[in-house]
CSV table of C-alpha atoms in Angstrom, one decimal:
chain,number,residue,atom,x,y,z
A,29,UNK,CA,-13.7,19.4,27.6
A,30,UNK,CA,-14.0,22.2,30.1
A,31,UNK,CA,-16.7,23.8,27.9
A,32,UNK,CA,-18.6,20.5,28.2
A,33,UNK,CA,-18.7,20.8,32.0
A,34,UNK,CA,-15.6,18.9,32.9
A,35,UNK,CA,-13.3,20.3,35.6
A,36,UNK,CA,-9.7,21.2,34.8
A,37,UNK,CA,-8.5,18.1,36.6
A,38,UNK,CA,-10.9,15.9,34.6
A,39,UNK,CA,-9.7,17.4,31.3
A,40,UNK,CA,-5.9,16.9,32.0
A,41,UNK,CA,-4.3,13.9,30.2
A,42,UNK,CA,-2.8,11.0,32.1
A,43,UNK,CA,-0.2,8.6,30.7
A,44,UNK,CA,0.9,5.1,31.6
A,45,UNK,CA,3.9,3.2,30.0
A,46,UNK,CA,4.7,-0.5,29.8
A,47,UNK,CA,6.7,-3.0,27.6
A,48,UNK,CA,3.8,-5.1,26.5
A,49,UNK,CA,4.2,-7.8,29.1
A,50,UNK,CA,1.1,-8.8,31.1
A,51,UNK,CA,3.3,-9.8,34.0
A,52,UNK,CA,4.3,-6.2,34.5
A,53,UNK,CA,1.9,-3.5,35.4
A,54,UNK,CA,2.0,-0.2,33.5
A,55,UNK,CA,3.8,2.6,35.3
A,56,UNK,CA,2.2,6.0,35.5
A,57,UNK,CA,4.2,8.9,33.9
A,58,UNK,CA,4.4,12.1,35.9
A,59,UNK,CA,3.6,14.9,33.5
A,60,UNK,CA,3.5,17.6,36.2
A,61,UNK,CA,1.8,20.1,33.9
A,62,UNK,CA,4.6,19.7,31.3
A,63,UNK,CA,4.4,18.3,27.8
A,64,UNK,CA,7.1,15.7,28.4
A,65,UNK,CA,8.2,13.2,31.0
A,66,UNK,CA,10.7,10.4,31.6
A,67,UNK,CA,10.5,6.7,32.5
A,68,UNK,CA,13.6,5.4,34.2
A,69,UNK,CA,12.6,2.0,35.8
A,70,UNK,CA,11.4,-0.1,32.9
A,71,UNK,CA,13.2,-3.4,32.6
A,72,UNK,CA,13.1,-6.8,31.0
A,73,UNK,CA,13.6,-9.7,33.4
A,74,UNK,CA,16.0,-12.6,32.8
A,75,UNK,CA,13.1,-14.9,32.3
A,76,UNK,CA,11.7,-12.9,29.5
A,77,UNK,CA,13.1,-14.5,26.3
A,78,UNK,CA,11.8,-11.9,23.8
A,79,UNK,CA,14.3,-10.6,21.3
A,80,UNK,CA,12.2,-7.6,20.5
A,81,UNK,CA,9.6,-5.5,22.3
A,82,UNK,CA,7.6,-2.3,21.9
A,83,UNK,CA,7.0,0.4,24.4
A,84,UNK,CA,3.2,0.9,25.0
A,85,UNK,CA,1.9,4.3,26.2
A,86,UNK,CA,-1.7,4.4,27.2
A,87,UNK,CA,-3.2,7.9,27.5
A,88,UNK,CA,-6.6,9.0,29.0
A,89,UNK,CA,-8.2,12.1,30.4
A,90,UNK,CA,-8.6,12.6,34.2
A,91,UNK,CA,-12.3,11.6,33.9
A,92,UNK,CA,-11.1,8.2,32.5
A,93,UNK,CA,-12.1,9.0,28.9
A,94,UNK,CA,-9.8,7.0,26.7
A,95,UNK,CA,-7.5,8.7,24.3
A,96,UNK,CA,-5.6,5.7,22.9
A,97,UNK,CA,-2.6,3.4,23.1
A,98,UNK,CA,0.5,4.6,21.3
A,99,UNK,CA,3.2,2.1,20.4
A,100,UNK,CA,6.9,2.7,19.8
A,101,UNK,CA,8.9,1.1,17.0
A,102,UNK,CA,10.3,-2.3,17.6
A,103,UNK,CA,13.2,-2.3,20.1
A,104,UNK,CA,15.9,-5.0,19.9
A,105,UNK,CA,17.0,-6.5,23.2
A,106,UNK,CA,20.8,-6.6,23.3
A,107,UNK,CA,23.3,-7.9,25.9
A,108,UNK,CA,25.9,-6.0,27.8
A,109,UNK,CA,29.2,-6.1,26.0
A,110,UNK,CA,32.1,-8.1,27.4
A,111,UNK,CA,34.5,-6.2,29.6
A,112,UNK,CA,37.4,-7.6,27.7
A,113,UNK,CA,39.3,-5.2,25.6
A,114,UNK,CA,38.0,-5.1,22.0
A,115,UNK,CA,40.1,-4.8,18.9
A,116,UNK,CA,39.0,-2.7,15.9
A,117,UNK,CA,38.4,-5.9,14.1
A,118,UNK,CA,35.6,-7.2,16.3
A,119,UNK,CA,34.2,-3.9,17.6
A,120,UNK,CA,31.3,-4.0,15.1
A,121,UNK,CA,30.4,-7.6,15.8
A,122,UNK,CA,30.3,-7.3,19.6
A,123,UNK,CA,27.3,-4.9,19.7
A,124,UNK,CA,25.1,-7.1,17.5
A,125,UNK,CA,24.7,-10.0,19.9
A,126,UNK,CA,21.2,-10.6,21.2
A,127,UNK,CA,20.2,-11.7,24.7
A,128,UNK,CA,18.1,-10.4,27.5
A,129,UNK,CA,19.2,-7.2,29.2
A,130,UNK,CA,18.0,-6.2,32.7
A,131,UNK,CA,17.3,-2.5,32.5
A,132,UNK,CA,15.9,0.1,30.0
A,133,UNK,CA,16.3,3.8,30.7
A,134,UNK,CA,14.5,6.4,28.6
A,135,UNK,CA,15.2,10.1,28.6
A,136,UNK,CA,15.1,13.3,26.5
A,137,UNK,CA,18.4,14.8,25.5
A,138,UNK,CA,18.4,18.4,24.6
A,139,UNK,CA,21.1,19.9,22.3
A,140,UNK,CA,23.6,22.0,24.1
A,141,UNK,CA,26.3,24.1,22.5
A,142,UNK,CA,29.6,23.6,24.2
A,143,UNK,CA,33.4,23.2,23.6
A,144,UNK,CA,35.1,20.4,21.7
A,145,UNK,CA,34.8,17.2,23.6
A,146,UNK,CA,37.0,14.1,24.0
A,147,UNK,CA,35.4,10.7,24.6
A,148,UNK,CA,37.0,8.8,27.5
A,149,UNK,CA,36.2,5.3,28.5
A,150,UNK,CA,34.8,4.8,32.0
A,151,UNK,CA,35.7,2.0,34.4
A,152,UNK,CA,34.4,1.9,37.9
A,153,UNK,CA,33.4,5.6,38.0
A,154,UNK,CA,36.8,6.7,36.8
A,155,UNK,CA,37.6,8.2,33.3
A,156,UNK,CA,40.6,6.6,31.7
A,157,UNK,CA,43.0,9.2,30.3
A,158,UNK,CA,45.2,6.9,28.2
A,159,UNK,CA,42.7,4.3,26.9
A,160,UNK,CA,42.6,4.2,23.1
A,161,UNK,CA,40.5,1.1,22.5
A,162,UNK,CA,37.1,1.6,20.8
A,163,UNK,CA,33.8,2.0,22.6
A,164,UNK,CA,30.5,0.4,21.5
A,165,UNK,CA,26.9,0.0,22.6
A,166,UNK,CA,26.3,-0.2,26.4
A,167,UNK,CA,29.9,0.8,27.1
A,168,UNK,CA,30.1,3.7,29.6
A,169,UNK,CA,32.0,6.8,28.6
A,170,UNK,CA,32.6,10.3,29.7
A,171,UNK,CA,32.8,13.5,27.6
A,172,UNK,CA,35.8,15.6,28.6
A,173,UNK,CA,35.7,19.3,27.6
A,174,UNK,CA,38.9,19.9,25.8
A,175,UNK,CA,41.4,22.5,27.2
A,176,UNK,CA,39.5,22.7,30.6
A,177,UNK,CA,40.6,21.9,34.1
A,178,UNK,CA,39.1,18.3,34.3
A,179,UNK,CA,35.6,19.5,33.3
A,180,UNK,CA,33.1,16.8,32.0
A,181,UNK,CA,29.7,16.9,30.5
A,182,UNK,CA,27.2,16.0,33.3
A,183,UNK,CA,23.5,15.4,33.7
A,184,UNK,CA,22.0,16.9,36.9
A,185,UNK,CA,18.3,16.1,37.2
A,186,UNK,CA,17.0,17.6,33.9
A,187,UNK,CA,19.9,20.0,33.2
A,188,UNK,CA,23.2,19.7,31.4
A,189,UNK,CA,26.0,21.1,33.5
A,190,UNK,CA,29.8,20.9,33.7
A,191,UNK,CA,31.3,18.6,36.4
A,192,UNK,CA,34.9,18.9,37.6
A,193,UNK,CA,36.5,15.5,38.1
A,194,UNK,CA,38.9,14.7,40.9
A,195,UNK,CA,42.4,13.3,40.2
A,196,UNK,CA,42.8,9.7,41.3
A,197,UNK,CA,45.4,9.7,44.1
A,198,UNK,CA,46.8,6.2,43.3
A,199,UNK,CA,46.5,6.1,39.5
A,200,UNK,CA,47.5,9.3,37.7
A,201,UNK,CA,46.0,8.0,34.4
A,202,UNK,CA,42.5,8.2,35.9
A,203,UNK,CA,40.1,10.9,37.0
A,204,UNK,CA,37.1,10.2,39.4
A,205,UNK,CA,33.7,11.3,38.1
A,206,UNK,CA,30.1,11.0,39.5
A,207,UNK,CA,27.2,9.1,38.1
A,208,UNK,CA,25.9,12.1,36.1
A,209,UNK,CA,29.1,12.4,34.1
A,210,UNK,CA,29.1,8.7,33.2
A,211,UNK,CA,27.1,8.1,29.9
A,212,UNK,CA,26.0,4.8,28.4
A,213,UNK,CA,26.2,4.5,24.6
A,214,UNK,CA,22.8,3.3,23.2
A,215,UNK,CA,21.0,3.6,19.9
A,216,UNK,CA,17.8,5.7,19.9
A,217,UNK,CA,14.7,6.0,17.8
A,218,UNK,CA,11.6,8.1,17.8
A,219,UNK,CA,7.9,7.4,17.2
A,220,UNK,CA,5.9,10.6,16.7
A,221,UNK,CA,2.1,10.7,16.4
A,222,UNK,CA,0.1,13.8,15.5
A,223,UNK,CA,-3.7,14.2,15.7
A,224,UNK,CA,-6.3,16.9,16.3
A,225,UNK,CA,-9.8,16.5,17.5
A,226,UNK,CA,-11.3,18.8,14.9
A,227,UNK,CA,-14.9,18.4,16.2
A,228,UNK,CA,-14.1,18.1,19.9
A,229,UNK,CA,-13.4,15.0,22.0
A,230,UNK,CA,-14.7,11.7,20.6
A,231,UNK,CA,-15.9,8.6,22.3
A,232,UNK,CA,-13.7,6.1,20.3
A,233,UNK,CA,-9.9,5.9,20.6
A,234,UNK,CA,-7.8,8.0,18.3
A,235,UNK,CA,-5.4,5.1,17.9
A,236,UNK,CA,-4.1,3.3,15.9
A,237,UNK,CA,-2.8,6.5,14.3
A,238,UNK,CA,-2.4,6.2,10.5
A,239,UNK,CA,1.1,6.9,9.3
A,240,UNK,CA,1.8,7.9,5.7
A,241,UNK,CA,5.3,6.9,4.6
A,242,UNK,CA,5.3,7.9,0.9
A,243,UNK,CA,3.2,9.4,-1.9
A,244,UNK,CA,3.2,8.2,-5.5
A,245,UNK,CA,1.5,10.1,-8.3
A,246,UNK,CA,-0.2,8.0,-11.1
A,247,UNK,CA,-1.7,9.4,-14.2
A,248,UNK,CA,-2.2,13.0,-15.3
A,249,UNK,CA,-4.6,15.4,-16.8
A,250,UNK,CA,-8.0,15.4,-15.2
A,251,UNK,CA,-7.6,11.8,-13.8
A,252,UNK,CA,-4.4,12.2,-11.7
A,253,UNK,CA,-4.4,9.7,-8.9
A,254,UNK,CA,-2.3,9.8,-5.7
A,255,UNK,CA,-1.3,6.5,-4.0
A,256,UNK,CA,-0.6,6.7,-0.3
A,257,UNK,CA,1.6,4.0,1.3
A,258,UNK,CA,1.9,3.6,5.1
A,259,UNK,CA,0.4,1.9,8.1
A,260,UNK,CA,-2.8,1.7,10.1
A,261,UNK,CA,-5.1,2.8,7.2
A,262,UNK,CA,-8.8,2.2,7.6
A,263,UNK,CA,-12.0,2.5,5.5
A,264,UNK,CA,-13.2,5.5,7.6
A,265,UNK,CA,-10.3,7.7,6.5
A,266,UNK,CA,-10.5,10.4,3.8
A,267,UNK,CA,-7.6,12.2,2.1
A,268,UNK,CA,-7.7,16.0,2.2
A,269,UNK,CA,-5.6,18.4,0.1
A,270,UNK,CA,-5.5,21.5,2.2
A,271,UNK,CA,-9.2,22.3,2.9
A,272,UNK,CA,-10.4,20.2,-0.1
A,273,UNK,CA,-11.6,16.6,0.5
A,274,UNK,CA,-10.5,14.2,-2.2
A,275,UNK,CA,-12.4,11.2,-3.4
A,276,UNK,CA,-10.7,8.3,-1.5
A,277,UNK,CA,-10.5,4.6,-2.2
A,278,UNK,CA,-9.4,2.3,0.6
A,279,UNK,CA,-7.3,-0.7,-0.5
A,280,UNK,CA,-5.8,-2.2,2.6
A,281,UNK,CA,-4.1,-1.2,5.9
A,282,UNK,CA,-1.0,-0.2,4.0
A,283,UNK,CA,-2.4,1.4,0.9
A,284,UNK,CA,-5.0,4.0,-0.1
A,285,UNK,CA,-5.8,5.8,-3.4
A,286,UNK,CA,-7.3,9.2,-4.0
A,287,UNK,CA,-8.2,11.5,-6.9
A,288,UNK,CA,-6.1,14.6,-7.1
A,289,UNK,CA,-8.5,17.6,-6.9
A,290,UNK,CA,-8.6,20.0,-9.9
A,291,UNK,CA,-6.5,23.2,-9.5
A,292,UNK,CA,-9.7,25.3,-9.7
A,293,UNK,CA,-10.5,24.0,-6.1
A,294,UNK,CA,-7.6,26.1,-4.9
A,295,UNK,CA,-7.3,28.9,-7.5
A,296,UNK,CA,-10.7,30.2,-8.6
A,297,UNK,CA,-11.0,30.6,-12.4
A,298,UNK,CA,-7.9,28.6,-13.2
A,299,UNK,CA,-8.4,25.9,-15.9
A,300,UNK,CA,-4.8,24.8,-15.7
A,301,UNK,CA,-1.8,25.2,-13.4
A,302,UNK,CA,-0.2,28.6,-14.1
A,303,UNK,CA,2.3,28.6,-11.2
A,304,UNK,CA,3.4,26.1,-8.5
A,305,UNK,CA,0.8,25.6,-5.8
A,306,UNK,CA,1.7,23.6,-2.7
A,307,UNK,CA,-0.9,22.1,-0.3
A,308,UNK,CA,-0.6,19.9,2.7
A,309,UNK,CA,-1.9,16.3,2.6
A,310,UNK,CA,-3.8,15.2,5.7
A,311,UNK,CA,-6.0,12.2,6.7
A,312,UNK,CA,-9.4,12.9,8.3
A,313,UNK,CA,-11.5,10.3,10.1
A,314,UNK,CA,-15.2,10.3,9.7
A,315,UNK,CA,-15.7,11.5,13.3
A,316,UNK,CA,-13.5,14.6,12.8
A,317,UNK,CA,-10.1,13.4,14.0
A,318,UNK,CA,-7.4,15.0,11.8
A,319,UNK,CA,-4.1,13.2,11.3
A,320,UNK,CA,-1.2,15.3,9.9
A,321,UNK,CA,1.2,13.6,7.5
A,322,UNK,CA,3.9,16.3,7.3
A,323,UNK,CA,3.8,15.7,3.5
A,324,UNK,CA,2.7,18.1,0.8
A,325,UNK,CA,1.5,17.9,-2.8
A,326,UNK,CA,2.7,20.4,-5.4
A,327,UNK,CA,0.8,21.4,-8.6
A,328,UNK,CA,3.4,22.2,-11.2
A,329,UNK,CA,2.8,24.6,-14.2
A,330,UNK,CA,1.2,23.3,-17.4
A,331,UNK,CA,1.5,24.6,-20.9
A,332,UNK,CA,-2.2,24.9,-21.4
A,333,UNK,CA,-5.7,23.6,-20.4
A,334,UNK,CA,-5.8,19.9,-19.4
A,335,UNK,CA,-7.0,17.5,-22.1
A,336,UNK,CA,-10.2,15.7,-21.1
A,337,UNK,CA,-10.0,12.0,-21.4
A,338,UNK,CA,-13.5,10.5,-21.7
A,339,UNK,CA,-12.3,6.9,-21.5
A,340,UNK,CA,-10.5,7.6,-18.3
A,341,UNK,CA,-13.6,9.4,-16.9
A,342,UNK,CA,-15.7,6.3,-17.7
A,343,UNK,CA,-13.2,4.2,-15.8
A,344,UNK,CA,-13.3,6.5,-12.8
A,345,UNK,CA,-17.1,6.5,-12.8
A,346,UNK,CA,-17.2,2.7,-12.9
A,347,UNK,CA,-14.7,2.7,-10.0
A,348,UNK,CA,-17.2,4.7,-7.9
A,349,UNK,CA,-19.8,2.0,-8.4
A,350,UNK,CA,-17.6,-1.0,-7.4
A,351,UNK,CA,-16.5,-2.1,-3.9
A,352,UNK,CA,-13.3,-0.6,-2.6
A,353,UNK,CA,-11.6,-4.0,-2.7
A,354,UNK,CA,-11.6,-4.0,-6.5
A,355,UNK,CA,-10.3,-0.5,-7.0
A,356,UNK,CA,-6.6,-1.6,-7.2
A,357,UNK,CA,-7.2,-3.0,-10.7
A,358,UNK,CA,-9.0,0.1,-12.1
A,359,UNK,CA,-6.2,2.6,-12.2
A,360,UNK,CA,-5.1,2.7,-15.8
A,361,UNK,CA,-3.8,6.3,-16.2
A,362,UNK,CA,-0.5,6.8,-17.9
A,363,UNK,CA,2.1,8.2,-15.4
A,364,UNK,CA,4.1,9.8,-18.2
A,365,UNK,CA,1.3,12.5,-18.4
A,366,UNK,CA,1.6,13.5,-14.8
A,367,UNK,CA,1.3,17.2,-14.2
A,368,UNK,CA,1.9,17.3,-10.4
A,369,UNK,CA,4.8,16.6,-8.2
A,370,UNK,CA,5.0,15.2,-4.6
A,371,UNK,CA,7.5,16.6,-2.1
A,372,UNK,CA,8.1,15.9,1.5
């Protein structure tokens, strides 16, 4: 964008996050020149009766050019567990209750190599030394570093440190800790989107980002077909095997079909696959946006030249002359003759 005359500030991305509720304004995320940030004040009010919600992140450039809106996976709203002691029998059931909860805290936890830790239950900012009842979702706990002098795992701003607890003067079975050493047990998930503006910034949004969940090989010989299953597919997407564009047929938002390119497109002079060849599978939009799938396609060795099937070729040619909505009924290749393998 700077090459197009935009200033550095205008070309910097901005991000806003919300929970999909029109009553709540989206909050700006402070990137501060970093490639990550945290949101700590998102919440669901008691009047909000939703049992599920999705985080919504809107991104745009400093000059207000829209990048897109990125959604998380569905998040289940759960209640705080009862403070009554749980038995092993009902520990699993307690964390499955659904109700509204008043606060949602998001953060990035980086792995840290440390000593063996002991989980201790937390009650009123004190770690219980002799508690043996189980902990579950939304319970608070502390991580004691075994064989140390009351040292606990602690979060200080964006760093993981060791915090030394103070003995409780009135109760010898407790140790006093600070907020950073008190952790809340929650389940986590990740929604990751990858795209590249291959021909520079575009005017239309890059979202929704297509996600390929699985690949299925159908047929073999010179009419091998690859079926892509996933989400957010569109008619303006094409499947690419490495740097080779494949003939693509759009079925619906969850399914696409493409013709596997001949091995000669990757190895000049090869009439059949002589050794394994692996190529990445990507989706490319007609305006140059490239979406990585993290999946690859592998050509496996064949005993000799591929047999040519004239009947299958006729079917394939007729497919090209029919609307994309009818292509799902035209794939008649026999999967037992497949000569390629799909790996993730």
